[in-house]
Short mmCIF file of C-alpha atoms and ligand atoms in Angstrom, two decimals:
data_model
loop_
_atom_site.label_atom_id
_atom_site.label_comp_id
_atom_site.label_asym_id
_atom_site.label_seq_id
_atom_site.Cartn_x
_atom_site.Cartn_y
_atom_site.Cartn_z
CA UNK A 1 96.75 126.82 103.01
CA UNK A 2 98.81 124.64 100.01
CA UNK A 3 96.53 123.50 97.65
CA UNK A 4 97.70 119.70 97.52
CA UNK A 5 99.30 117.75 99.85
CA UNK A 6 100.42 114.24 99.23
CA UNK A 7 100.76 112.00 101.78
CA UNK A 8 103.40 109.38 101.07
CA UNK A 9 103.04 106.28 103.51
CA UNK A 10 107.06 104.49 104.79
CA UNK A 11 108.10 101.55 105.56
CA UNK A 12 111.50 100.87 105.91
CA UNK A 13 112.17 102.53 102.75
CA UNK A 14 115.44 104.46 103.64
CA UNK A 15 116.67 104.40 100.15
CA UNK A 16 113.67 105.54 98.31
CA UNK A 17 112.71 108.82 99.91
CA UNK A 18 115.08 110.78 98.69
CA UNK A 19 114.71 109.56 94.74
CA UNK A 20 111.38 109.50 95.55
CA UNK A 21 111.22 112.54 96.84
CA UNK A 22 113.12 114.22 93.71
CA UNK A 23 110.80 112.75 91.17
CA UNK A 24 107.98 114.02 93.28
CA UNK A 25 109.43 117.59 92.89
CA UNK A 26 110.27 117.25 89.64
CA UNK A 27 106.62 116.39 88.56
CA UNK A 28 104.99 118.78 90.67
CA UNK A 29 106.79 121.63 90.43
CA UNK A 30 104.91 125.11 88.91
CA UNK A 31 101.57 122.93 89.30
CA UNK A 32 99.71 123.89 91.95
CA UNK A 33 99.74 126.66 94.70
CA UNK A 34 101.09 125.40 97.59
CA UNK A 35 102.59 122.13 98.00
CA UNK A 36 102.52 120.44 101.14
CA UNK A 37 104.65 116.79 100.93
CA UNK A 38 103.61 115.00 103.94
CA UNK A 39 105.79 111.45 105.08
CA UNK A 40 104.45 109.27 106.97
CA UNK A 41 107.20 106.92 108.92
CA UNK A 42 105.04 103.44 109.74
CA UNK A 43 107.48 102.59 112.84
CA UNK A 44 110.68 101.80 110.34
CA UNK A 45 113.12 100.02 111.80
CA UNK A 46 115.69 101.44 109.46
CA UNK A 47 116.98 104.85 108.81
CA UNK A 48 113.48 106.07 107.06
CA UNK A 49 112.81 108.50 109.67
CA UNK A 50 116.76 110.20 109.69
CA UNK A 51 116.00 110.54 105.85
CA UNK A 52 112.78 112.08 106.44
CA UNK A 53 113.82 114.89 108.48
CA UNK A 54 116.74 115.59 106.64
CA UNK A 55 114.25 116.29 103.62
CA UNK A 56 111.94 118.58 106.19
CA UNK A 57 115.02 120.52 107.38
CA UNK A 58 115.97 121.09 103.21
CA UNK A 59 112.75 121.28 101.83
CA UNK A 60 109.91 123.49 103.91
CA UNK A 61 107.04 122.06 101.71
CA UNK A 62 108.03 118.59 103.69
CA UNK A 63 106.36 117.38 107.28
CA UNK A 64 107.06 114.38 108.55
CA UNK A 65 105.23 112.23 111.09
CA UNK A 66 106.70 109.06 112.95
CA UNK A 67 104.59 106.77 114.53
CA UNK A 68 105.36 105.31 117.65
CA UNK A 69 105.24 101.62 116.56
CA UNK A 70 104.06 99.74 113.02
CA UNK A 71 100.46 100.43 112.77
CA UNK A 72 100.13 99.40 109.16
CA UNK A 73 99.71 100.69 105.78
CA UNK A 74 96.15 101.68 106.00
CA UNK A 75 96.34 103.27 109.56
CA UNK A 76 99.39 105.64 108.06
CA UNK A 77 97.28 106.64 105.27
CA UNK A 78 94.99 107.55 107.72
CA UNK A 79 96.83 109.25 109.62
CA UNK A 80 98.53 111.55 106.58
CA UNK A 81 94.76 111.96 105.58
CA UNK A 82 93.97 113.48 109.21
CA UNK A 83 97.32 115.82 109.41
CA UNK A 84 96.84 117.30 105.74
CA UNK A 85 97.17 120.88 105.41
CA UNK A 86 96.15 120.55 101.92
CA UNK A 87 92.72 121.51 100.16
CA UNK A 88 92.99 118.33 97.89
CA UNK A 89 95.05 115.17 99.05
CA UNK A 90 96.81 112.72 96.97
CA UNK A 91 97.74 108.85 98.45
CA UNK A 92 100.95 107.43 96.90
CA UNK A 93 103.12 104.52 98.05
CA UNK A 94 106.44 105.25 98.67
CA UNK A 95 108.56 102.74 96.90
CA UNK A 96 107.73 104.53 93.51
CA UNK A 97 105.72 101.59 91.92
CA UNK A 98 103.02 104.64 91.60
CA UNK A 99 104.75 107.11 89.21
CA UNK A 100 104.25 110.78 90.68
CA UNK A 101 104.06 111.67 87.01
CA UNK A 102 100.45 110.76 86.96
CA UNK A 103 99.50 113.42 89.68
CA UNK A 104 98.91 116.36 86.81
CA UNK A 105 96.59 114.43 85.39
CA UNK A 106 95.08 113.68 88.67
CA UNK A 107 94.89 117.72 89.74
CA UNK A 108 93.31 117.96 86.10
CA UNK A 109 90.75 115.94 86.57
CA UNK A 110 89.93 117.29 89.94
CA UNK A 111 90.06 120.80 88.35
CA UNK A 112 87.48 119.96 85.82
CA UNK A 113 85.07 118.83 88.60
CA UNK A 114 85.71 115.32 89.68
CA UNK A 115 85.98 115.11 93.67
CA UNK A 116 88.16 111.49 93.68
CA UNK A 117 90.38 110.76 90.57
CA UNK A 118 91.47 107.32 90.96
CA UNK A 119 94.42 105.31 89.60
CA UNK A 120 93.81 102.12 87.97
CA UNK A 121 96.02 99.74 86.67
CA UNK A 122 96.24 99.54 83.06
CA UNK A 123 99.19 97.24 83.85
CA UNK A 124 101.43 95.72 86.52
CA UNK A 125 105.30 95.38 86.18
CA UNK A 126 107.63 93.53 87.94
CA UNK A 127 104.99 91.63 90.30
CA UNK A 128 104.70 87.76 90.46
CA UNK A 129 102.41 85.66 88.42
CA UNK A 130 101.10 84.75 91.60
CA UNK A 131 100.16 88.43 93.11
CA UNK A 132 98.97 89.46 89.95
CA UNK A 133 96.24 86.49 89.44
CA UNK A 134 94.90 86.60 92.64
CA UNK A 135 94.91 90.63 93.25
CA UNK A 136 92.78 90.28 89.87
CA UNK A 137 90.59 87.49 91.58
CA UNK A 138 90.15 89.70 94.33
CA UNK A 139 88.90 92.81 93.37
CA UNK A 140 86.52 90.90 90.91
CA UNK A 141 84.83 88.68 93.34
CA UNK A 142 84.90 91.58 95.58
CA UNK A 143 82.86 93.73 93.22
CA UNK A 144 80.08 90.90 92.87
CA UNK A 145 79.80 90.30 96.77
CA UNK A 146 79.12 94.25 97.67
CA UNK A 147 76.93 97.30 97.53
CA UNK A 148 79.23 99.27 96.39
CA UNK A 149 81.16 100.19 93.44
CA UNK A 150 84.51 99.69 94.31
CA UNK A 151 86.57 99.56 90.74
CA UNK A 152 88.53 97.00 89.66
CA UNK A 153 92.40 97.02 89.92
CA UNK A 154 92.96 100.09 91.40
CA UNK A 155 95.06 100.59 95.09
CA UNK A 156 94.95 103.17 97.79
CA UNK A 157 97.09 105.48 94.81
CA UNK A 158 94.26 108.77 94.34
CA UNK A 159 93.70 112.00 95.03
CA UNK A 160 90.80 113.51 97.07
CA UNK A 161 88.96 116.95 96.97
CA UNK A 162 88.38 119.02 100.02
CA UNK A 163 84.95 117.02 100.35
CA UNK A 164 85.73 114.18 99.94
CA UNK A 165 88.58 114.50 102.46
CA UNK A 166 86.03 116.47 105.46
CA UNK A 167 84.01 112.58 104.51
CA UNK A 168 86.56 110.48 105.03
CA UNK A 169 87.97 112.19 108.44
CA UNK A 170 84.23 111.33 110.18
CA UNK A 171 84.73 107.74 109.17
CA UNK A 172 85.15 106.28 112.70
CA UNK A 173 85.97 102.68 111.48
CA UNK A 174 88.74 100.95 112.99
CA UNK A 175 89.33 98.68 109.87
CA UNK A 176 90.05 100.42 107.39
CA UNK A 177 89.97 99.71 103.86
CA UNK A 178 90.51 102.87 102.07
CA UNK A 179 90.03 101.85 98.33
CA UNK A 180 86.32 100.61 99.84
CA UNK A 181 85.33 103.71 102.24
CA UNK A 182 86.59 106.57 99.26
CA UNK A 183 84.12 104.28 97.15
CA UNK A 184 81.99 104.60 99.77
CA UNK A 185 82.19 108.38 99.86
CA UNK A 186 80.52 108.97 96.56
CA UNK A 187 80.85 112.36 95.31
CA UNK A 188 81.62 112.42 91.29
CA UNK A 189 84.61 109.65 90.74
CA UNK A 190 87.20 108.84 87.82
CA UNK A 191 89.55 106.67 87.22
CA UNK A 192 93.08 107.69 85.56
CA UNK A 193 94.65 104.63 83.91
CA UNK A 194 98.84 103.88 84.96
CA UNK A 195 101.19 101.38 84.20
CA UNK A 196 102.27 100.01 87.95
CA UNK A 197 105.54 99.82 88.21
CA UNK A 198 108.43 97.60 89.39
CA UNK A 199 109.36 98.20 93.30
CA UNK A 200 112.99 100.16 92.80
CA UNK A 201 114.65 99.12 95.84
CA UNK A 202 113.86 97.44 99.20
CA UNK A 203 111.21 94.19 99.13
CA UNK A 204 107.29 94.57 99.31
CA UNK A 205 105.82 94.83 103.12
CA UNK A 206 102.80 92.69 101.80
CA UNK A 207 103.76 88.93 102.34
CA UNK A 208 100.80 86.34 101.28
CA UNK A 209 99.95 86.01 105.26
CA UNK A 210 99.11 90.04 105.80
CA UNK A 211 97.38 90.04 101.59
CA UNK A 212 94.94 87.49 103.21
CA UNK A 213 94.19 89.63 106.30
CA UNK A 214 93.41 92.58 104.08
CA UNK A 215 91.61 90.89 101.95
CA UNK A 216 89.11 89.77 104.44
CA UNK A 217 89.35 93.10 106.08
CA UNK A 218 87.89 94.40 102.24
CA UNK A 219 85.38 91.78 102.25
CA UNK A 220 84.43 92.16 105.96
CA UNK A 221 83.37 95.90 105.86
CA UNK A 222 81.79 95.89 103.29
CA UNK A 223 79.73 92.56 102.22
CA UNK A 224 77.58 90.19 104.30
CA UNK A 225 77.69 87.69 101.58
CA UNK A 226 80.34 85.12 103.96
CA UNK A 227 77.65 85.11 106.21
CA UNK A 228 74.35 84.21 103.82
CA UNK A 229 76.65 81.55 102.20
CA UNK A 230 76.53 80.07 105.63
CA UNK A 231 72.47 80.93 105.74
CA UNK A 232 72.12 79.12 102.03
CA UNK A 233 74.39 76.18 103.32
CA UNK A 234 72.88 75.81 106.25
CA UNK A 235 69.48 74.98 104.07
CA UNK A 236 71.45 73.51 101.25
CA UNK A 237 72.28 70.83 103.58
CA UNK A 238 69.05 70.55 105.40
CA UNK A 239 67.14 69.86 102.33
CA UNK A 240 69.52 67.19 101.35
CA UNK A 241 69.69 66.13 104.96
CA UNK A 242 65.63 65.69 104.87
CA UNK A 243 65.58 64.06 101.66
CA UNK A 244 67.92 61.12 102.78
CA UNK A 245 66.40 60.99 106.11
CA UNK A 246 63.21 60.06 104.20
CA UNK A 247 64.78 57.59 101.58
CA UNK A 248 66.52 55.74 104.61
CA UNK A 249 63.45 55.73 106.38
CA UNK A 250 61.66 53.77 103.15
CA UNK A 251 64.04 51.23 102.59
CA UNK A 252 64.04 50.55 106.12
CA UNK A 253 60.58 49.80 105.90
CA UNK A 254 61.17 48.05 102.55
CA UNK A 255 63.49 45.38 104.87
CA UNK A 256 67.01 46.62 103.47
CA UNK A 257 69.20 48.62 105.68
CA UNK A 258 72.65 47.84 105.60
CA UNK A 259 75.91 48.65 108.17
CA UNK A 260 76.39 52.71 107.06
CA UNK A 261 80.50 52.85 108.53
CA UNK A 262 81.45 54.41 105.30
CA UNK A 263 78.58 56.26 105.15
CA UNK A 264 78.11 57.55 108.71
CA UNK A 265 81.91 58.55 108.80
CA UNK A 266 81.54 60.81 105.62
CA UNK A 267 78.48 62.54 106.70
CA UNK A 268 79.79 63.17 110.47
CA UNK A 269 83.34 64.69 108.66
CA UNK A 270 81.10 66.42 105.88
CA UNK A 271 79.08 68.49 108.53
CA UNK A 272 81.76 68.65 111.06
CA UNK A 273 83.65 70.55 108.61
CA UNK A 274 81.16 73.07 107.01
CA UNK A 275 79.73 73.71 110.32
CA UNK A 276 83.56 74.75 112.05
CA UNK A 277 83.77 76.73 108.29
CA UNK A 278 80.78 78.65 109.00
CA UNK A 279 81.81 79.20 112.72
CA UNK A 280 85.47 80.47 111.56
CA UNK A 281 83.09 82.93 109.15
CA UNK A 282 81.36 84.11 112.39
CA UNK A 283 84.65 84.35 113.82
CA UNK A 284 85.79 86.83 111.30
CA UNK A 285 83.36 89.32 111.61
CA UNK A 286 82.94 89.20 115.48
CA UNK A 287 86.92 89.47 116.04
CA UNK A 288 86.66 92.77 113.93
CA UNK A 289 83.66 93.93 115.87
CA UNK A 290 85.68 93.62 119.25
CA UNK A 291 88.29 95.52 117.46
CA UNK A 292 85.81 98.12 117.22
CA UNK A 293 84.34 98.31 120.74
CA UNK A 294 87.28 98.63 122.15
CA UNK A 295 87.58 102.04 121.04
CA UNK A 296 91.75 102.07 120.59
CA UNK A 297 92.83 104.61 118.72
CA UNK A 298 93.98 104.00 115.13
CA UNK A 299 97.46 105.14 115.43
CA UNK A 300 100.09 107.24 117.92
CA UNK A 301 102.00 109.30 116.71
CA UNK A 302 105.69 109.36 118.10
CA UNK A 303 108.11 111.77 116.80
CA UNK A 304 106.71 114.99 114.46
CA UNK A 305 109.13 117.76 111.94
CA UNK A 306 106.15 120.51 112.16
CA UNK A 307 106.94 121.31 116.54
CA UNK A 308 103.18 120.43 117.29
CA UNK A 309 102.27 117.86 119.90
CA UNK A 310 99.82 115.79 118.81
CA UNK A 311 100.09 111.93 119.43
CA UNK A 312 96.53 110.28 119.46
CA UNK A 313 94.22 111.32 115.93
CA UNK A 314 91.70 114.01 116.15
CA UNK A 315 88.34 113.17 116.91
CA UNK A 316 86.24 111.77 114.49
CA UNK A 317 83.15 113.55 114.65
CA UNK A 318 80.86 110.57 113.91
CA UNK A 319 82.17 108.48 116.27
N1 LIG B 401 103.83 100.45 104.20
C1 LIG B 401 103.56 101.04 105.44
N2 LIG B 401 103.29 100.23 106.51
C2 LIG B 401 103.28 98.86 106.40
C3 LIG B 401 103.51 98.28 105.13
C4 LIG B 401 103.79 99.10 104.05
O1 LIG B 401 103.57 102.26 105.57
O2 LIG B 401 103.03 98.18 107.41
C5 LIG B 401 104.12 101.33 103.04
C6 LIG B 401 105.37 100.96 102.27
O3 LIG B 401 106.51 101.58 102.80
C7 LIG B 401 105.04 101.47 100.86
C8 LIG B 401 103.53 101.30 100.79
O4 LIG B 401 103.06 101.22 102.13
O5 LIG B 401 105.36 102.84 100.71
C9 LIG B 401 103.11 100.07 100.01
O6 LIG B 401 103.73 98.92 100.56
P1 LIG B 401 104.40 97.80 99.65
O7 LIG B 401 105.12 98.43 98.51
O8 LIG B 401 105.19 96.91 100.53
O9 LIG B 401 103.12 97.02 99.12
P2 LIG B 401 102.94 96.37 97.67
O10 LIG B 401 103.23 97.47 96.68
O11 LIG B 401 103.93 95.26 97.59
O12 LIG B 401 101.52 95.91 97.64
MG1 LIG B 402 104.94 98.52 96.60
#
């Protein structure tokens, strides 16, 4: 059994697996006994996969898996989570913008006793004004809306102890986000600071359209607070709605009441449009809910390098 595996998620990344793969080597090397490099294809369209198992047939530390379709970034993850071989696992993108060098001070960490050694972002290179302001926005308002302690500015890049790992395998969610459920976990946690790099080559897989989804997916699993805001508005507006009742109802009696167009259109467009807000709230967290009940699995696995047959994920034994 290799002591680490690291499970590297792709994309459409055909030319960085192989640097990537180097610099992985090249950091690891002599550090731990057993190595297990695990690639995860995400349905590329390009020639990821052709790379991959050129590495596997070089390199026997390397398995690659090739889903049958794009699942997504978090469903890979998942997957490379459930085929690990490893006692500890480590989560890197593949487009290098997480340097490899930080994984000995990851193992380090996890030697001296920590169960999840997180990387955080000390700071972010070659990343647009734009991604950098709101990913900050995010993870901020996301840490005031929930239970749980999910840290600031840090991504799905960390490595996880054999607990930790045995946890997150019985998680039978459907939507999954990871930097939330390892939070979740518990077990002692640390953070490792990093500068994030630039992407090398290739373009980022995250347009503003799917950062949106995810970010609702984060805020979905694990934070009622969408739906008390529609609770608080709901009696916000009453209250307001009583009061005027109650001051039209006075002047009336006082003799002055007046033609309310102006007045009658704001209020109908006012409450028209809080109240289809608060239904597209609803809407959020019931469309996830069907995802769940329908029971599909996470991910199918197409094409493997290690000659076993598995194509649906192992059972999760909550579920
Ligand atoms: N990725 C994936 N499936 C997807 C999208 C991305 O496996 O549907 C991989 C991608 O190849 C990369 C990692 O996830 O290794 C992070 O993606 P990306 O660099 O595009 O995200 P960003 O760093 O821009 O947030
Ligand atoms: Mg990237």
């Amino acid at each position: 059994m290799p002591e680490l595996t690291v499970v590297i998620p792709e994309y459409n990344e055909e030319n960085n697996v192989v640097p990537m793969h180097g610099r992985l080597v090249d950091a690891l090397a002599e550090l731990v006994n057993g190595l297990e490099i695990l690639y995860v294809d995400d349905g590329s369209s390009d020639g990821t996969w052709a790379q991959i198992c050129g590495l596997a047939e070089r390199d026997p530390q390397v398995r690659g898996l090739r889903f049958a379709r794009n699942f997504g970034h978090q469903a890979a993850l998942t997957a490379g989570v459930d085929a690990a071989r490893g006692r500890a696992v480590v989560i890197i993108d593949g487009d290098m913008q997480d340097p490899p060098e930080v994984i000995p001070e990851m193992v380090a960490r996890w030697r001296e006793g920590f169960e999840v050694v997180y990387g955080q972002r000390e700071k972010r290179e070659g990343e647009t004004w734009f991604k950098r302001v709101t990913a900050s926005l995010f993870y901020r308002i996301l840490q005031r809306i929930t239970n749980v302690e999910i840290p600031v500015d840090t991504g799905d890049f960390r490595l996880m102890g054999p607990r930790a790992v045995t946890a997150f395998r019985a998680l039978p969610e459907r939507n999954r986000f990871i930097r939330g459920l390892v939070s979740w976990i518990g077990f002692p946690q640390t953070a490792v600071l990093y500068h994030r790099q630039a992407r090398q080559t290739g373009e980022t897989k995250f347009p503003v359209r799917k950062m949106i989804r995810f970010a609702l997916d984060g805020i979905t699993s694990f934070s009622f607070f969408p739906l008390r805001l529609a609770t608080w508005t709901g009696f916000a507006v009453s209250t307001f709605a009583f009061l005027y009742i109650v001051v039209v109802l006075a002047l009336k009696a006082l003799g002055v009441s007046w033609l309310g167009y102006t007045s009658l259109m704001a209020s109908i467009l006012f409450l028209g449009g809080v109240q289809l807000l608060m239904i597209g709230i609803l809407g959020e967290y019931m469309a996830r809910i069907f995802d769940e009940v329908k029971r599909r699995p996470l991910y199918l696995v197409g094409e493997r390098t290690d000659g076993e047959e598995g194509v649906i994920p192992p059972e999760r034994p909550l579920a």
